XYZ file of C-alpha atoms in Angstrom:
534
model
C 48.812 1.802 -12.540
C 50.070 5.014 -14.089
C 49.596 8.673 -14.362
C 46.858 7.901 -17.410
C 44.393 7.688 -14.570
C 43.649 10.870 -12.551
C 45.181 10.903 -8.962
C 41.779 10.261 -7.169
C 41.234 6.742 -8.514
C 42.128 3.864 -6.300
C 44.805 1.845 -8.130
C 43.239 -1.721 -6.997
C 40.139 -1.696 -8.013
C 37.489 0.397 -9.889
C 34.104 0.168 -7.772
C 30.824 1.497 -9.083
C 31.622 4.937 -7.495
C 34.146 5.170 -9.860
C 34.066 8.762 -11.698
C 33.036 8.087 -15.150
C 35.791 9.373 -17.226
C 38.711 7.588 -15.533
C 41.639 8.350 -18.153
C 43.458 11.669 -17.500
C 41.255 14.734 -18.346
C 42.358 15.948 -22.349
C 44.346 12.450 -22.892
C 41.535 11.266 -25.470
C 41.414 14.869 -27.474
C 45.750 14.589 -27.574
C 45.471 10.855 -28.962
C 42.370 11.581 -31.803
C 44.979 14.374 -33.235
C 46.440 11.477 -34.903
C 43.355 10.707 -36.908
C 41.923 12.069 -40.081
C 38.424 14.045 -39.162
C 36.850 17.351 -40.269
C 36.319 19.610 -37.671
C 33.202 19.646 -36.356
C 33.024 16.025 -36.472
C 30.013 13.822 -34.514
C 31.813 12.056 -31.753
C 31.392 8.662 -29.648
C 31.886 8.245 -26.298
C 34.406 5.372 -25.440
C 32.782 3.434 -22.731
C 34.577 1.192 -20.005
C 32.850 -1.939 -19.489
C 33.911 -2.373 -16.293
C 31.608 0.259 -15.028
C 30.158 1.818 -17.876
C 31.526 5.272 -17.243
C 32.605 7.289 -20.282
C 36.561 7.276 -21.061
C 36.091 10.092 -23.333
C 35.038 11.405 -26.624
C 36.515 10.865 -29.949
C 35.654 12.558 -33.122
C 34.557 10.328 -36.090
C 36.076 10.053 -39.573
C 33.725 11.255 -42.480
C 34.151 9.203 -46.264
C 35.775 12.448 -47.582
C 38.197 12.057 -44.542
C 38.682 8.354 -45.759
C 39.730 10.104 -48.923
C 42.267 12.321 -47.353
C 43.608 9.523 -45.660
C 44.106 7.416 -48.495
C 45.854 10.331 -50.656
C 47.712 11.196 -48.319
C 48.801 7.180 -47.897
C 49.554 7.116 -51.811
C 52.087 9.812 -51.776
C 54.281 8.659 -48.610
C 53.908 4.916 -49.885
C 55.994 5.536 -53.348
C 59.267 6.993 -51.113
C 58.877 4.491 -48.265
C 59.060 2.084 -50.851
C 62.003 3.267 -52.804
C 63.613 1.874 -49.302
C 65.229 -1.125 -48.848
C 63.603 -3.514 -46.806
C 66.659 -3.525 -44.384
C 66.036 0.339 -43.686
C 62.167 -0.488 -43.282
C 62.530 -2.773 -39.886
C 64.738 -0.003 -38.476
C 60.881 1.655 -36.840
C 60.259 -2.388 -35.315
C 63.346 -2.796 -33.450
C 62.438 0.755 -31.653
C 58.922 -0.252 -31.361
C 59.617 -3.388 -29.680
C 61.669 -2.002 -26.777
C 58.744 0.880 -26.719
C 55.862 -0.840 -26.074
C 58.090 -3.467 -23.554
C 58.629 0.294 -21.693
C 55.201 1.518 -21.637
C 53.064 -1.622 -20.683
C 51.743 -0.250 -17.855
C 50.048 2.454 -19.548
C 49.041 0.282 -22.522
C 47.499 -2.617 -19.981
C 45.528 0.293 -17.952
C 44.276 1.310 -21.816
C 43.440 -2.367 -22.588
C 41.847 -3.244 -19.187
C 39.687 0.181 -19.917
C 38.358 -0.636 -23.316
C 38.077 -4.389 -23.157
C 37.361 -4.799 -19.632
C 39.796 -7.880 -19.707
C 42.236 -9.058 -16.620
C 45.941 -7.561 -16.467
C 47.378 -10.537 -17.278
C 45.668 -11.094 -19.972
C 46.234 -7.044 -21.321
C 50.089 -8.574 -20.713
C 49.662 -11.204 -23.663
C 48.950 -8.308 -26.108
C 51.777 -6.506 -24.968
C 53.734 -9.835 -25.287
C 52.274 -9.937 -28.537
C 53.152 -6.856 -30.206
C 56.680 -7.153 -28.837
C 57.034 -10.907 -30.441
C 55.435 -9.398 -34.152
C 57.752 -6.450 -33.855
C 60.926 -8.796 -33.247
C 60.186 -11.572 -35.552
C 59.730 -9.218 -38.794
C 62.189 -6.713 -37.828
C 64.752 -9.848 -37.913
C 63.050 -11.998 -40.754
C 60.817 -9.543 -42.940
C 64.257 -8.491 -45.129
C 64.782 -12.293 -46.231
C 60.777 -13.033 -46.176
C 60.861 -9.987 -48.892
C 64.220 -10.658 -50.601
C 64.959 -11.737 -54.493
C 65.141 -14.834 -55.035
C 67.200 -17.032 -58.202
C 64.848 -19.880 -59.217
C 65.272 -22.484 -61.830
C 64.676 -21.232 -65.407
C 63.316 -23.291 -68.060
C 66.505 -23.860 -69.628
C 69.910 -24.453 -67.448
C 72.188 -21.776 -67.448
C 70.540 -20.144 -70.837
C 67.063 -19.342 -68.812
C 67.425 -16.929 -65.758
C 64.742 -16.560 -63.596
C 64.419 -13.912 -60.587
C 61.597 -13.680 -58.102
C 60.350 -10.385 -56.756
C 58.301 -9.195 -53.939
C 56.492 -5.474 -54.902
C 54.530 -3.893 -52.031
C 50.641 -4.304 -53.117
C 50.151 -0.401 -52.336
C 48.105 0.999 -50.009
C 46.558 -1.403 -47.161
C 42.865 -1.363 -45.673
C 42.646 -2.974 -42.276
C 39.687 -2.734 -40.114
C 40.627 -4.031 -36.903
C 38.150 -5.334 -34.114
C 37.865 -4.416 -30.801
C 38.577 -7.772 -28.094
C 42.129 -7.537 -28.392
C 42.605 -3.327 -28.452
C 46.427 -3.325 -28.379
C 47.033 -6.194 -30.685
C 44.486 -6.494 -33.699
C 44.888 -3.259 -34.282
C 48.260 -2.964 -35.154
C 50.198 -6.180 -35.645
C 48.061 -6.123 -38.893
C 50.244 -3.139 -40.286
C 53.167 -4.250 -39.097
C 54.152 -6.522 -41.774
C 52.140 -4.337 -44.138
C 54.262 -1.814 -43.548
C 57.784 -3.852 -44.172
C 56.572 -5.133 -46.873
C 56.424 -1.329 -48.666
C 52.978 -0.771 -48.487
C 50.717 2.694 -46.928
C 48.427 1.755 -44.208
C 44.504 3.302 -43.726
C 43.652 1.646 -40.282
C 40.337 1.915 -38.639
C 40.527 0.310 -35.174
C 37.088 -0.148 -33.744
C 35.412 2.906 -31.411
C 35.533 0.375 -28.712
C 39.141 -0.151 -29.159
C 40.558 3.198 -30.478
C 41.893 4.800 -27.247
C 44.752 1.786 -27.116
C 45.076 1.682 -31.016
C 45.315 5.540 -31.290
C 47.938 5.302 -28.092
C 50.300 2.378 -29.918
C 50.051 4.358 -32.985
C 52.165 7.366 -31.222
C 54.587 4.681 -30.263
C 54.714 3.629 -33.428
C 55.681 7.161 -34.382
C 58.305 7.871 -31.955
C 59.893 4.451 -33.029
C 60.439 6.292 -36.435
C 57.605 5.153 -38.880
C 57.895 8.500 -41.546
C 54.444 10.651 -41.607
C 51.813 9.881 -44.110
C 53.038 6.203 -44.525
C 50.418 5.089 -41.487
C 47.148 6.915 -41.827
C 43.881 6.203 -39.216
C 40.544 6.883 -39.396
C 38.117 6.306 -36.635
C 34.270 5.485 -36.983
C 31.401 2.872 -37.641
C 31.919 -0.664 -39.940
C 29.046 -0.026 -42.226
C 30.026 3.400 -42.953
C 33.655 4.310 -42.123
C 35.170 1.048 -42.057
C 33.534 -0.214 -45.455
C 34.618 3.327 -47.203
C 38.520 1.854 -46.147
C 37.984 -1.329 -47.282
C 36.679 -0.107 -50.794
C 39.262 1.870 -51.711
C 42.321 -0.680 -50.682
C 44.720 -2.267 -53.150
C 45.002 -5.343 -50.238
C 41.894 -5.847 -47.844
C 42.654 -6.979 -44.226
C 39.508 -7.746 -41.654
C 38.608 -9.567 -38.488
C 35.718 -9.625 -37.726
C 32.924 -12.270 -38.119
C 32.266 -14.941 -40.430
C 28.777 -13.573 -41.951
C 30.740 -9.559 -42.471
C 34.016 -11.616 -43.743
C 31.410 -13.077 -46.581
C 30.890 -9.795 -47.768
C 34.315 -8.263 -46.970
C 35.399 -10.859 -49.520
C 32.448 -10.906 -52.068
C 33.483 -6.549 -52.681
C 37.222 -7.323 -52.840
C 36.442 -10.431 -55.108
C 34.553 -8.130 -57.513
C 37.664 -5.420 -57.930
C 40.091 -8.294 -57.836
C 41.665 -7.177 -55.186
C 43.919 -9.876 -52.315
C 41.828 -10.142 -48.960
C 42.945 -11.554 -45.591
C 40.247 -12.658 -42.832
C 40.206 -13.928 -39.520
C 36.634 -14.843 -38.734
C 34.924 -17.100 -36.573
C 35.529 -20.393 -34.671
C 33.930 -22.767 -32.283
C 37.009 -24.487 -31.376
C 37.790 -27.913 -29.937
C 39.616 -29.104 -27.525
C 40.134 -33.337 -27.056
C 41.423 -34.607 -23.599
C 42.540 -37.978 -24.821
C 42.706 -41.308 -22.514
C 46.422 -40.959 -21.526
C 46.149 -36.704 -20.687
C 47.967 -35.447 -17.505
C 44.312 -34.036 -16.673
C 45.714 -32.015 -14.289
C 47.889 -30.083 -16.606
C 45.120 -30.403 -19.367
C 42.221 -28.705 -16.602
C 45.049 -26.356 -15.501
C 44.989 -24.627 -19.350
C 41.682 -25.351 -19.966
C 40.755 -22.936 -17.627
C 43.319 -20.320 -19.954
C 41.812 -21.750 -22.754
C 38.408 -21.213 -22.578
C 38.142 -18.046 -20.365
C 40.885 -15.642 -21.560
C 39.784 -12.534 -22.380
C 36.334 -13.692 -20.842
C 35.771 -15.899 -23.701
C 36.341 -12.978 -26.535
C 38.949 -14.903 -28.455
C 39.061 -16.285 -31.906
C 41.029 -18.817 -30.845
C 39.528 -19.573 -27.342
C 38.064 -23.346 -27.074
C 34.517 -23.275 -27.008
C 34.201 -27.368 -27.118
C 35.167 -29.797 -24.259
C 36.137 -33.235 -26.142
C 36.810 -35.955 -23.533
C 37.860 -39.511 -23.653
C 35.274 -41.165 -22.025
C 37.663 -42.840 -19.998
C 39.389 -39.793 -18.287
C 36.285 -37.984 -18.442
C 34.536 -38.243 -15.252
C 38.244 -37.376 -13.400
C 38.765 -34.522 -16.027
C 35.438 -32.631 -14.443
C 36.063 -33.416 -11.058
C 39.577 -31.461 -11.463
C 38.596 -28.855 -14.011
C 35.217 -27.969 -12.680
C 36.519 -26.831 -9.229
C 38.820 -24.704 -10.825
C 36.325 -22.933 -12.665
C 33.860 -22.593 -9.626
C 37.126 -21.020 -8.146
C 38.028 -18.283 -10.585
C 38.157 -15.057 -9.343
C 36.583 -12.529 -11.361
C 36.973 -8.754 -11.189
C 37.679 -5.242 -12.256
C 40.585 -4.395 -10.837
C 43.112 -2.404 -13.201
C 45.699 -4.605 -10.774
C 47.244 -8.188 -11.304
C 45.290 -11.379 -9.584
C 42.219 -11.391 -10.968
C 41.660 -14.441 -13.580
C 38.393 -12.969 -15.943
C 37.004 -10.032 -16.861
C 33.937 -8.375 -18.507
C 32.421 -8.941 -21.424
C 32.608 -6.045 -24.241
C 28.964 -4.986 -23.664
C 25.546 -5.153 -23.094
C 24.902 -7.122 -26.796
C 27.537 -9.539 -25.800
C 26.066 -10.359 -22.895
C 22.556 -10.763 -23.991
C 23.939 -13.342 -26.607
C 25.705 -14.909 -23.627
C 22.991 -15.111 -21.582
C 20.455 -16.533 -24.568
C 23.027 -19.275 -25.539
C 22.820 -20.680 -21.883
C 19.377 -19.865 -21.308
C 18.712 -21.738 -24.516
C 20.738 -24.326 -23.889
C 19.545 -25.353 -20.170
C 15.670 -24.901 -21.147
C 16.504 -28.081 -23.826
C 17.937 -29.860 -21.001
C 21.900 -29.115 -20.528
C 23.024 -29.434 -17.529
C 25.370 -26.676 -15.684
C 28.363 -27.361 -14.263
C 29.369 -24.475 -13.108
C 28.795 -20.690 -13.808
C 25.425 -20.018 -15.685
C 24.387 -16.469 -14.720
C 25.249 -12.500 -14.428
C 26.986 -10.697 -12.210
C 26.229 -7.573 -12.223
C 27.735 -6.942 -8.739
C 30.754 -6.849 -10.205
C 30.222 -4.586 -13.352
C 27.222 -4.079 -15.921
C 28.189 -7.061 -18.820
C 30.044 -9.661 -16.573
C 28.976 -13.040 -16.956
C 30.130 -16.015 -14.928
C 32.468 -18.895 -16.438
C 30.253 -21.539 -17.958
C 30.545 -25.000 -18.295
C 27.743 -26.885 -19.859
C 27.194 -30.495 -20.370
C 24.256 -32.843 -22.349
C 24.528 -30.152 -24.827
C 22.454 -31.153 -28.171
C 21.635 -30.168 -31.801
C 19.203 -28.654 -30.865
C 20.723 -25.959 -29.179
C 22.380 -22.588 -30.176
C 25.478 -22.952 -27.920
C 26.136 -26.033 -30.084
C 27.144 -25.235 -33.282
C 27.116 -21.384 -33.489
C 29.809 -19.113 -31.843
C 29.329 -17.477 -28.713
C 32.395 -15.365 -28.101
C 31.860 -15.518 -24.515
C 33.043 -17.578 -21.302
C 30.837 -20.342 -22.010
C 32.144 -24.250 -23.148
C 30.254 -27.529 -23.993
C 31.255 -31.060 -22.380
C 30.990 -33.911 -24.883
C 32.360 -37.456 -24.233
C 33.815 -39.806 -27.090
C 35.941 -43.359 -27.193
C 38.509 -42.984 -29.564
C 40.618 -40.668 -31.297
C 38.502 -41.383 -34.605
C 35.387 -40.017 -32.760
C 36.903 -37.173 -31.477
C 38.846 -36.258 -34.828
C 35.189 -36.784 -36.868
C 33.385 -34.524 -33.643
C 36.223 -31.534 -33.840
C 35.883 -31.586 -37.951
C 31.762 -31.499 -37.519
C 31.715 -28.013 -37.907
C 31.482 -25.082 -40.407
C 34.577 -23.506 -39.019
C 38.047 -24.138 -38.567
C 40.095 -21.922 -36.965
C 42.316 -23.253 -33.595
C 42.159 -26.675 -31.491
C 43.944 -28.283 -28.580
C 44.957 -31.905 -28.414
C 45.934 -33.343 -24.980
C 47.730 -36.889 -24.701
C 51.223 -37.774 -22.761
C 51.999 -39.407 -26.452
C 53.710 -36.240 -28.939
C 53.548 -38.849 -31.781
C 49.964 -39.299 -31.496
C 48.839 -35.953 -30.345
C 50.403 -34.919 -33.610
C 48.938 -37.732 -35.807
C 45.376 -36.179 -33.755
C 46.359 -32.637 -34.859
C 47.130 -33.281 -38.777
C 43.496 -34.899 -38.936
C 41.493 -32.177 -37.319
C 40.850 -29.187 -40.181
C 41.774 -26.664 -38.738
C 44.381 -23.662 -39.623
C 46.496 -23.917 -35.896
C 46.793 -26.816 -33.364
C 47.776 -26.975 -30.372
C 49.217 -29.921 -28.600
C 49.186 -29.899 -24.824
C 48.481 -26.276 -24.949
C 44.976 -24.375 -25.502
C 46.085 -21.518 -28.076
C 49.460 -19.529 -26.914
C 52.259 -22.031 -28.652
C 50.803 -21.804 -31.935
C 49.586 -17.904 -31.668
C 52.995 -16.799 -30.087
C 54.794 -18.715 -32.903
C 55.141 -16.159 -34.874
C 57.779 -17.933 -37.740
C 54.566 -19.951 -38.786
C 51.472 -19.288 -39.962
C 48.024 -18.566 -38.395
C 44.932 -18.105 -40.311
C 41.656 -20.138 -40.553
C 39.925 -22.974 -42.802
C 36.371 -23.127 -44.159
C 34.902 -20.459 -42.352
C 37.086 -19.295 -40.368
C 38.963 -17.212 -42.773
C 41.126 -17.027 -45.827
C 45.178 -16.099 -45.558
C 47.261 -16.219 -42.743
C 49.061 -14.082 -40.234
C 53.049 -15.015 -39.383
C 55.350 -15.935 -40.996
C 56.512 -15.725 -44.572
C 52.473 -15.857 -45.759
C 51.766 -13.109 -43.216
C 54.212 -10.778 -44.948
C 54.151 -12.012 -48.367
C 50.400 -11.603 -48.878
C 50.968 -8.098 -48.663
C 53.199 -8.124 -51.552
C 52.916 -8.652 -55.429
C 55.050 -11.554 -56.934
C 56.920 -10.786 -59.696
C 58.953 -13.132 -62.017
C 62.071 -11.560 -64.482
C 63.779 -13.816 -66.977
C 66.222 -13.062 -68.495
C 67.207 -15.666 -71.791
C 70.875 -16.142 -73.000
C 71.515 -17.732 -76.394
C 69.193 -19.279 -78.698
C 66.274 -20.018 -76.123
C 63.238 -21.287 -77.745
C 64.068 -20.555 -81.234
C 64.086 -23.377 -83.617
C 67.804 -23.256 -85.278
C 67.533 -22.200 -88.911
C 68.273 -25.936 -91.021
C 66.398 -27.873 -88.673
C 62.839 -29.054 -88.844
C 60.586 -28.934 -86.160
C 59.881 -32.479 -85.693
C 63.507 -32.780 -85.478
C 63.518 -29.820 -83.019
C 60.592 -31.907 -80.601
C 63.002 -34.876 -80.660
C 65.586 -32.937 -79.303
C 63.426 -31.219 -76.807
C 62.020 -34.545 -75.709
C 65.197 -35.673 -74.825
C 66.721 -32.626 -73.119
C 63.655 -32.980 -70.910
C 64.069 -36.508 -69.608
C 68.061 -35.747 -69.278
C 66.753 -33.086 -66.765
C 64.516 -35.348 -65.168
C 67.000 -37.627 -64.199
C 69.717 -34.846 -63.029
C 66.656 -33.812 -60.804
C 66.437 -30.592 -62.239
C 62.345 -29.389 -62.734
């Protein structure tokens, strides 16, 4: 615990008697100075789940202040891109050791607004630091000019370029309040571009906080602009005016995040739903495998994109999977402690626990069967909701093909790989799975089968996530683009190709005819075939 919270909270736990505003008194009005609103501005309350007290008040971005921000983005993006990208990482490197500094305060932020376990407000704080690192060392050579074959050796040569696309919309969500909101701009940012960020009201206090971080670490003014307010409203207003889109959010607003970016012709990135598998194959270590399960499904209280929201077993390890995973759900301890031990959370609020609730309640009136979990608790905050495990799941019920985003997860029992491959692809989405088998060789041969943009094997989520030289991004509908990597840097950027042509090129010499000219062609191309230039 730090000094964010006034002196008369208990630093172990946050009971119902808990004062409602629980940050230090004036730290909300310091951090919205960073945004873009007109004074006088309406204002929402930033609610803790945890106990539903009021963190504070935060004034709300207008359209017109959208405006300001995105002038204001256009001047400071033509100088910060006259920089080389070399002098553009300088503001990561800085970051990285500042937000490795000032975890503590940034976990009691994240535990505040998300209502999530310390450890798990530790993997955004792990997460930021990884994004920051990996671009700071790699974004330079991800962005760098590149010679590539011309069309005629030595006369044609080509150069590829990397322009920054301008000025950036991201609208960030609000289950991971530290890291969606600004690993985003990141890249964005080394790649030359503005940023106009609107982190989500229930997320703001952490994405306003990382934000002044990310100005002491050296970011110049103007290039990073934020706005704070509602999706329909505020967030759409960003979105509109963006040369590049960025959104996470779900699959049904990604449709028409992308439908108004399609009809400007303007690049879009989303991360949107999933109902993600995981397969427990014959030869598992099932204790290992019910060991991350637990991590899989629950982290975050279920409010992952990438958290596994389908149980695959082999049917012959099936029966010893439960008897070792199922304990060690019963035995999670949940809580709302702004301390370390506890293993889940609270849900966001009191919408995602109604859909919680109606998914189970749906599902056990058509006959599934719990294993564990299955109700409220709300002796331990308003919108906590006990880990769920649910077998005999069918069609016919909600929890079985649509997303829940909460700590619920479906048992289903195969015999063979094929079957599980063909049950983890029978789905609209495509977004993260897990693959558990003693075999690498075949657990990989599993994971290039299943359609899906990451896979995990022998892990639930974290290798692939953390893995920040490769990409991570979502098929069908679980998004377009990725994040990491070269493609999470490189989709912020316009690709440019410069020729320049040295003697004759393409001309057809003066004397010679041009059927004599094809011949020669003709041949020139199938000498370069077989020196294995194309």
């Amino acid at each position: 615990m730090t000094d964010l919270l006034p002196s008369d909270t208990a630093s172990s736990a946050l009971p119902q008697s808990t004062p409602p505003h629980v940050i230090a008194p004036g730290l909300a009005g310091r951090l919205a100075r960073r945004a873009i609103t007109s004074p006088g501005a309406q204002t929402y309350d930033c609610v803790t789940p945890l106990t539903g007290g009021v963190l504070g008040s935060l004034p709300q971005s207008t359209v017109s202040d959208v405006e300001t921000a995105y002038k204001a983005a256009r001047t400071a993006q033509s100088r910060w891109a006259g920089l080389p990208p070399q002098r553009r990482v300088v503001f990561l490197r800085r970051l990285h050791d500042l937000v490795l500094d000032q975890q503590a305060e940034l976990m009691d932020l994240i535990q505040l607004e998300s209502g999530k376990t310390r450890v798990q407000a530790f993997e955004e704080v792990l997460d930021v630091a990884g994004v920051s690192r990996h671009y700071a060392r790699k974004g330079p050579s991800y962005l760098a000019t590149h010679r590539r074959l011309g069309a005629l050796p030595l006369l044609s040569q080509s150069r590829e370029l990397r322009h920054p696309k301008g000025v950036v919309g991201i609208v960030a969500p609000w289950n991971y309040p530290l890291s969606m909101s600004i690993t985003d701009a990141l890249p964005a940012l080394v790649a030359g571009n503005a940023v106009v960020l609107r982190p989500d009201n229930r997320s703001a206090l952490t994405a306003l906080r990382a934000i002044e971080l990310i100005d002491r670490a050296g970011l110049p003014e103007g290039v990073l602009q934020v706005v704070l307010g509602d999706g329909p409203t505020v967030g759409n207003a960003v979105l509109e005016r963006a040369d590049y889109v960025m959104f996470t959010g779900s699959t049904a607003t990604g449709r028409t995040v992308a439908a108004r970016a399609g009809e400007r012709l303007v690049g879009a990135s989303l991360e949107l739903g999933g109902k993600n598998p995981m397969y427990v194959a014959d030869d598992a270590d099932v204790e290992a495998a019910a060991e991350c399960a637990v991590r899989a499904m629950f982290s975050s209280a279920g409010q992952l994109c990438i958290s596994i929201e389908r149980l695959i077993l082999h049917e012959r390890v099936a029966d010893e999977f439960l008897k070792v995973f199922v304990p060690r759900v019963k035995a999670m301890k949940l809580g709302a402690d702004l301390d370390w031990g506890n293993d889940m959370g609270s849900l966001i609020s009191a919408e995602q626990l109604a859909k919680v609730t109606e998914h189970v309640d749906d599902a056990v009136a058509h006959g599934a069967t719990v294993l564990a979990g299955g109700k409220a608790r709300p002796d331990l905050g308003p919108y906590f909701y006990e880990p769920t495990v649910l077998d005999g799941v069918q069609e016919s019920m909600q929890v079985c093909r649509n997303e829940t985003f909460g700590p619920v997860v479906s048992v289903y029992r195969v015999s063979s790989d094929a079957e599980a491959i063909a049950m983890a692809n029978d789905t609209d989405y495509g977004l993260n799975a897990s693959v558990w088998t003693r075999d690498t060789a075949r657990g990989r041969r599993i994971g290039n089968r299943i359609r899906c943009g990451t896979v995990n094997v022998n892990e639930g989520y974290a290798a692939a996530w953390a893995s920040n030289g490769a990409p991570m991004g979502g098929m069908k509908q679980s998004g377009l683009g990725r994040r990491h990597g070269a493609e999470g840097i490189q989709k912020f950027t316009e690709s440019q190709n410069v020729t320049v042509q040295h003697g004759p090129g393409f001309a057809i010499p003066k004397g010679i005819s041009q059927k004599t000219w094809a011949r020669a062609m003709t041949a020139g191309l199938k000498v370069m075939k077989k020196a294995g230039l194309s």
